[in-house]
Coordinates of C-alpha atoms and ligand atoms in Angstrom, one line a residue:
M1 CA 0.9 -54.4 91.1
K2 CA 4.0 -53.5 89.2
K3 CA 2.2 -54.3 85.9
M4 CA -0.7 -52.1 87.0
L5 CA 1.6 -49.2 87.8
G6 CA 3.2 -49.6 84.4
I7 CA -0.1 -49.3 82.7
L8 CA -1.0 -46.3 84.8
F9 CA 2.2 -44.6 83.8
A10 CA 1.7 -45.4 80.2
L11 CA -1.8 -43.9 80.4
V12 CA -0.6 -40.7 82.1
F13 CA 2.1 -40.4 79.5
A14 CA -0.3 -40.9 76.6
C15 CA -2.7 -38.3 78.1
T16 CA 0.1 -35.8 78.5
L17 CA 1.1 -36.3 74.9
L18 CA -2.4 -35.9 73.7
A19 CA -3.0 -32.8 75.8
G20 CA 0.2 -31.4 74.3
C21 CA -0.9 -32.0 70.8
A22 CA -4.3 -30.3 71.4
T23 CA -2.6 -27.0 72.3
Q24 CA -0.1 -27.1 69.4
P25 CA -0.8 -24.5 66.7
G26 CA -1.8 -26.7 63.8
A27 CA -0.4 -27.1 60.4
A28 CA -2.9 -29.0 58.3
G29 CA -6.3 -27.7 59.3
G30 CA -4.8 -26.6 62.6
T31 CA -7.0 -23.8 63.6
E32 CA -7.1 -24.1 67.4
A33 CA -7.0 -21.0 69.5
A34 CA -3.4 -21.3 70.5
Q35 CA -1.2 -18.4 69.5
T36 CA 2.2 -19.1 68.1
K37 CA 4.5 -17.7 70.8
D38 CA 7.4 -16.8 68.7
G39 CA 5.4 -16.1 65.5
A40 CA 7.2 -13.5 63.5
L41 CA 4.2 -12.9 61.3
E42 CA 0.7 -11.8 62.3
V43 CA -2.2 -11.1 59.9
K44 CA -5.4 -9.6 61.3
V45 CA -8.5 -9.4 59.2
L46 CA -10.0 -6.6 61.2
D47 CA -13.7 -6.5 62.2
I48 CA -14.6 -3.2 60.6
G49 CA -18.1 -4.0 59.4
Q50 CA -18.9 -4.4 55.7
G51 CA -15.5 -3.9 53.9
D52 CA -11.9 -5.1 54.1
A53 CA -9.1 -3.8 56.4
I54 CA -6.2 -6.2 57.0
L55 CA -3.3 -5.5 59.3
I56 CA -0.1 -7.4 58.6
R57 CA 2.9 -7.3 61.0
T58 CA 6.2 -8.9 60.3
A59 CA 9.5 -8.7 62.3
D60 CA 10.3 -5.5 60.5
Q61 CA 7.2 -3.9 59.0
T62 CA 3.6 -2.9 59.5
I63 CA 1.4 -3.3 56.4
F64 CA -2.2 -2.5 55.7
I65 CA -4.2 -4.1 52.9
D66 CA -7.3 -2.0 52.5
T67 CA -8.8 0.3 55.1
G68 CA -12.6 -0.3 55.5
D69 CA -15.5 1.9 54.6
L70 CA -16.0 5.7 54.9
D71 CA -18.6 5.3 57.6
E72 CA -16.5 2.8 59.7
H73 CA -13.7 5.3 60.7
P74 CA -14.4 4.9 64.4
K75 CA -13.7 1.1 64.1
L76 CA -10.5 1.6 62.2
E77 CA -9.4 4.3 64.7
A78 CA -10.1 2.0 67.6
A79 CA -8.1 -0.8 65.9
L80 CA -5.1 1.5 65.4
K81 CA -5.2 2.5 69.0
K82 CA -5.6 -1.0 70.3
E83 CA -2.7 -2.3 68.1
N84 CA -0.6 0.8 68.9
I85 CA 0.0 1.5 65.2
K86 CA 1.9 4.8 64.5
T87 CA 3.8 3.8 61.4
V88 CA 2.5 2.0 58.3
D89 CA 5.4 0.9 56.1
K90 CA 3.2 -0.1 53.2
L91 CA -0.4 0.7 52.5
I92 CA -1.9 -1.5 49.7
I93 CA -5.4 -0.6 48.3
T94 CA -6.7 -3.5 46.2
H95 CA -9.2 -1.3 44.3
P96 CA -10.8 2.1 44.9
H97 CA -14.2 1.2 46.2
A98 CA -15.3 2.9 49.4
D99 CA -15.4 -0.2 51.5
H100 CA -11.6 -0.7 50.8
L101 CA -10.3 2.8 50.3
G102 CA -12.7 4.6 52.6
G103 CA -10.4 4.5 55.7
A104 CA -7.2 5.6 54.0
S105 CA -7.7 9.1 55.4
V106 CA -7.7 7.7 58.9
L107 CA -4.3 6.1 58.3
F108 CA -2.9 9.3 56.7
K109 CA -4.2 11.3 59.7
N110 CA -3.1 9.0 62.5
C111 CA 0.1 7.3 61.2
E112 CA 3.2 8.0 59.2
V113 CA 2.4 6.1 55.9
K114 CA 5.7 5.4 54.2
A115 CA 4.6 4.0 50.9
V116 CA 1.3 3.5 49.0
Y117 CA 0.4 0.9 46.4
D118 CA -2.8 0.3 44.4
N119 CA -3.8 -1.1 41.1
G120 CA -3.5 2.2 39.2
E121 CA -7.1 2.2 38.1
P122 CA -8.6 5.6 38.6
T123 CA -12.2 6.6 39.5
T124 CA -14.1 9.8 40.0
T125 CA -15.2 9.8 43.6
K126 CA -14.2 12.6 45.9
F127 CA -12.6 10.3 48.5
Y128 CA -10.4 8.8 45.7
R129 CA -9.3 12.3 44.5
D130 CA -8.6 13.2 48.2
Y131 CA -6.5 10.1 48.6
L132 CA -4.4 11.0 45.5
K133 CA -4.1 14.6 46.8
T134 CA -2.8 13.4 50.2
I135 CA -0.2 11.1 48.6
K136 CA 1.0 14.0 46.5
S137 CA 1.0 16.6 49.3
K138 CA 2.8 14.3 51.7
S139 CA 5.2 13.2 49.0
I140 CA 4.5 9.5 49.8
P141 CA 6.3 7.1 47.5
Y142 CA 3.6 5.5 45.3
K143 CA 3.5 2.6 42.8
A144 CA 0.8 0.8 40.9
L145 CA 1.3 -2.9 41.3
V146 CA 1.0 -5.4 38.4
D147 CA 1.3 -9.1 37.9
G148 CA 4.9 -10.1 38.5
D149 CA 5.7 -7.5 41.1
V150 CA 7.1 -8.7 44.5
L151 CA 7.0 -6.6 47.6
D152 CA 9.4 -7.2 50.5
F153 CA 7.4 -7.1 53.8
G154 CA 10.6 -7.6 55.8
G155 CA 11.3 -10.4 58.2
G156 CA 11.5 -12.9 55.4
V157 CA 7.9 -12.2 54.3
S158 CA 7.2 -11.4 50.7
F159 CA 4.0 -10.5 48.7
R160 CA 3.8 -11.7 45.1
V161 CA 1.4 -9.9 42.9
L162 CA -0.7 -12.2 40.5
S163 CA -3.2 -9.7 39.2
P164 CA -4.0 -7.3 37.5
T165 CA -1.8 -6.9 34.4
A166 CA -1.0 -3.4 33.1
E167 CA -3.1 -4.1 30.0
M168 CA -6.1 -5.0 32.2
V169 CA -5.8 -1.7 34.0
K170 CA -5.4 0.2 30.8
E171 CA -8.6 -1.3 29.4
G172 CA -10.4 -0.7 32.7
G173 CA -12.2 -3.5 34.6
K174 CA -15.4 -4.6 32.9
K175 CA -18.1 -7.1 33.7
N176 CA -20.5 -8.0 30.9
G177 CA -19.3 -4.9 29.0
K178 CA -19.9 -2.5 31.9
P179 CA -17.2 -0.8 34.0
N180 CA -16.6 -2.7 37.2
L181 CA -13.9 -1.7 39.7
N182 CA -13.8 -5.1 41.4
I183 CA -12.4 -6.9 38.3
N184 CA -8.9 -5.4 38.6
S185 CA -8.6 -5.9 42.4
I186 CA -5.0 -6.7 43.4
V187 CA -4.6 -10.4 43.9
G188 CA -1.4 -11.3 45.7
R189 CA 0.2 -14.2 47.7
L190 CA 1.9 -13.6 51.0
E191 CA 4.8 -16.1 51.4
Y192 CA 6.6 -16.8 54.7
G193 CA 8.5 -20.0 54.8
D194 CA 5.9 -22.8 54.5
F195 CA 3.1 -20.4 55.2
T196 CA 1.1 -18.8 52.4
M197 CA -2.0 -16.6 52.3
L198 CA -3.8 -15.4 49.2
F199 CA -5.3 -11.8 49.2
T200 CA -8.0 -11.1 46.7
G201 CA -9.7 -7.8 47.4
D202 CA -13.1 -8.0 45.6
A203 CA -11.8 -10.2 42.8
E204 CA -14.7 -11.7 40.8
K205 CA -14.9 -14.8 38.7
E206 CA -13.5 -12.9 35.7
T207 CA -10.5 -12.0 37.8
E208 CA -10.1 -15.6 39.0
K209 CA -10.3 -16.9 35.5
S210 CA -7.7 -14.5 34.1
T211 CA -5.4 -15.1 37.0
L212 CA -5.7 -18.9 36.4
S213 CA -4.9 -18.4 32.7
R214 CA -1.6 -16.7 33.5
H215 CA -0.5 -18.7 36.5
S216 CA -0.1 -22.3 37.5
A217 CA -2.1 -23.7 40.4
A218 CA 1.3 -23.9 42.3
D219 CA 1.5 -20.1 42.1
L220 CA -1.9 -19.7 43.7
K221 CA -1.8 -22.6 46.2
S222 CA -2.2 -21.1 49.7
L223 CA -3.0 -22.3 53.2
V224 CA -5.3 -19.4 54.0
L225 CA -7.5 -17.5 51.5
K226 CA -9.0 -14.1 52.1
S227 CA -12.4 -14.7 50.7
P228 CA -12.8 -12.7 47.5
H229 CA -15.5 -10.0 47.6
H230 CA -16.7 -10.7 51.1
G231 CA -17.9 -14.3 50.2
S232 CA -20.1 -13.1 47.3
K233 CA -21.3 -15.6 44.7
T234 CA -19.6 -13.4 42.1
S235 CA -16.4 -15.1 43.2
S236 CA -14.8 -18.2 44.8
T237 CA -15.4 -20.4 41.7
T238 CA -14.7 -24.1 41.8
A239 CA -11.8 -23.8 39.5
F240 CA -10.2 -21.1 41.6
L241 CA -10.7 -23.1 44.9
K242 CA -9.3 -26.2 43.2
A243 CA -6.1 -24.2 42.4
V244 CA -5.8 -22.4 45.8
T245 CA -6.8 -25.4 47.9
P246 CA -7.0 -23.4 51.1
E247 CA -7.4 -25.0 54.6
V248 CA -8.8 -21.8 56.0
V249 CA -10.9 -19.0 54.5
A250 CA -11.3 -15.6 56.2
I251 CA -14.5 -13.7 55.2
S252 CA -14.6 -10.0 56.0
C253 CA -18.2 -8.8 56.1
G254 CA -20.6 -6.8 58.3
A255 CA -23.4 -8.5 60.3
G256 CA -26.7 -8.3 58.5
N257 CA -25.1 -6.5 55.5
D258 CA -27.4 -5.4 52.6
Y259 CA -25.7 -7.7 50.1
G260 CA -26.4 -10.9 52.0
H261 CA -22.6 -11.6 52.1
P262 CA -21.4 -14.3 52.5
H263 CA -23.7 -16.0 50.0
K264 CA -25.1 -19.4 50.9
E265 CA -23.8 -21.1 47.7
V266 CA -20.3 -19.9 48.4
L267 CA -20.4 -21.2 52.0
E268 CA -21.6 -24.6 50.6
R269 CA -18.8 -24.6 48.1
Y270 CA -16.3 -24.0 50.9
K271 CA -17.8 -26.8 52.9
K272 CA -17.5 -29.1 49.9
F273 CA -13.8 -28.3 49.7
N274 CA -13.5 -28.9 53.5
I275 CA -12.3 -25.4 54.1
K276 CA -12.6 -24.1 57.7
V277 CA -14.5 -20.8 57.6
Y278 CA -13.9 -17.7 59.8
R279 CA -16.2 -14.7 59.5
T280 CA -15.6 -11.2 61.0
D281 CA -19.4 -10.7 61.4
Q282 CA -19.6 -13.7 63.7
G283 CA -16.2 -14.1 65.4
G284 CA -14.8 -10.6 65.2
T285 CA -11.3 -9.9 64.1
I286 CA -9.5 -13.0 62.6
A287 CA -5.9 -13.2 63.9
I288 CA -3.6 -15.5 62.0
T289 CA -0.1 -16.1 63.3
S290 CA 2.8 -18.0 61.8
D291 CA 6.4 -18.8 62.5
G292 CA 7.0 -19.8 58.9
K293 CA 6.4 -23.4 59.7
T294 CA 3.0 -23.8 61.2
Y295 CA 0.2 -21.3 61.8
S296 CA -2.8 -20.8 64.0
V297 CA -6.1 -18.8 63.7
K298 CA -7.8 -17.1 66.6
E299 CA -11.0 -15.1 66.8
E300 CA -10.8 -11.9 68.8
K301 CA -14.4 -11.1 69.6
Ligands
LIG1 ZN1 -15.6 -4.8 49.0

């Protein structure tokens, strides 16, 4: 009887341990729904249709990387309200396409934006000119980011810029000889203790190649990758994924979008690399939290 009880206790103990493990926010591949209670960093890849809008909150600052498309303002407004965002310490625009810059006017209207960063590559659209006008009229500090710059996101979180270079911007992004604004998208790695996440805008294979040519794989290696160009086959090359070796990829795209993003061959490549895929079109906003040691990913649909 005594022996039986002993076994029972051992079993109960083992189950408790296992149950405990199942609710822990994971490190390697740990993508369970549990939210890090004392997580000082929160990254939300917002569900704003076809485009990118990423909200980052550290212990000290609120940062936006891109703002979604012109016709998705209601979604961005709703997100600002839900998250109670009144101040944006840093707004980073990876490149001036509408699906990244289109919601900047919403931030300018609803929040105090304290600093703006982009890649410095101009374009001719009205919304781009309006964006520049607003920065000027509100006297918001502005800087074009280049490879080597490091931004302090506060709370021990930093953002290391890996692309473009000043020369690339001066020449203007080109693909097969034709102007292409995606090429000079800002690529940067967020670093918080052991946690790393790579932001890519709409970087294409040309961007990935040139970034790899200037940086070691160690500079790019990240636990989480924001899928370049909404999971398009123009991007996420094998060489790039080999360097980044992410455990998780976050794809920001609209349900049934005209481009067919994310492309099948890219999803297959992610699968081959054993990368866990999260998609805003399927699971809604992707919320990543980290305490600088471990991290967890949650879908907010
Ligand atoms: Zn885009």
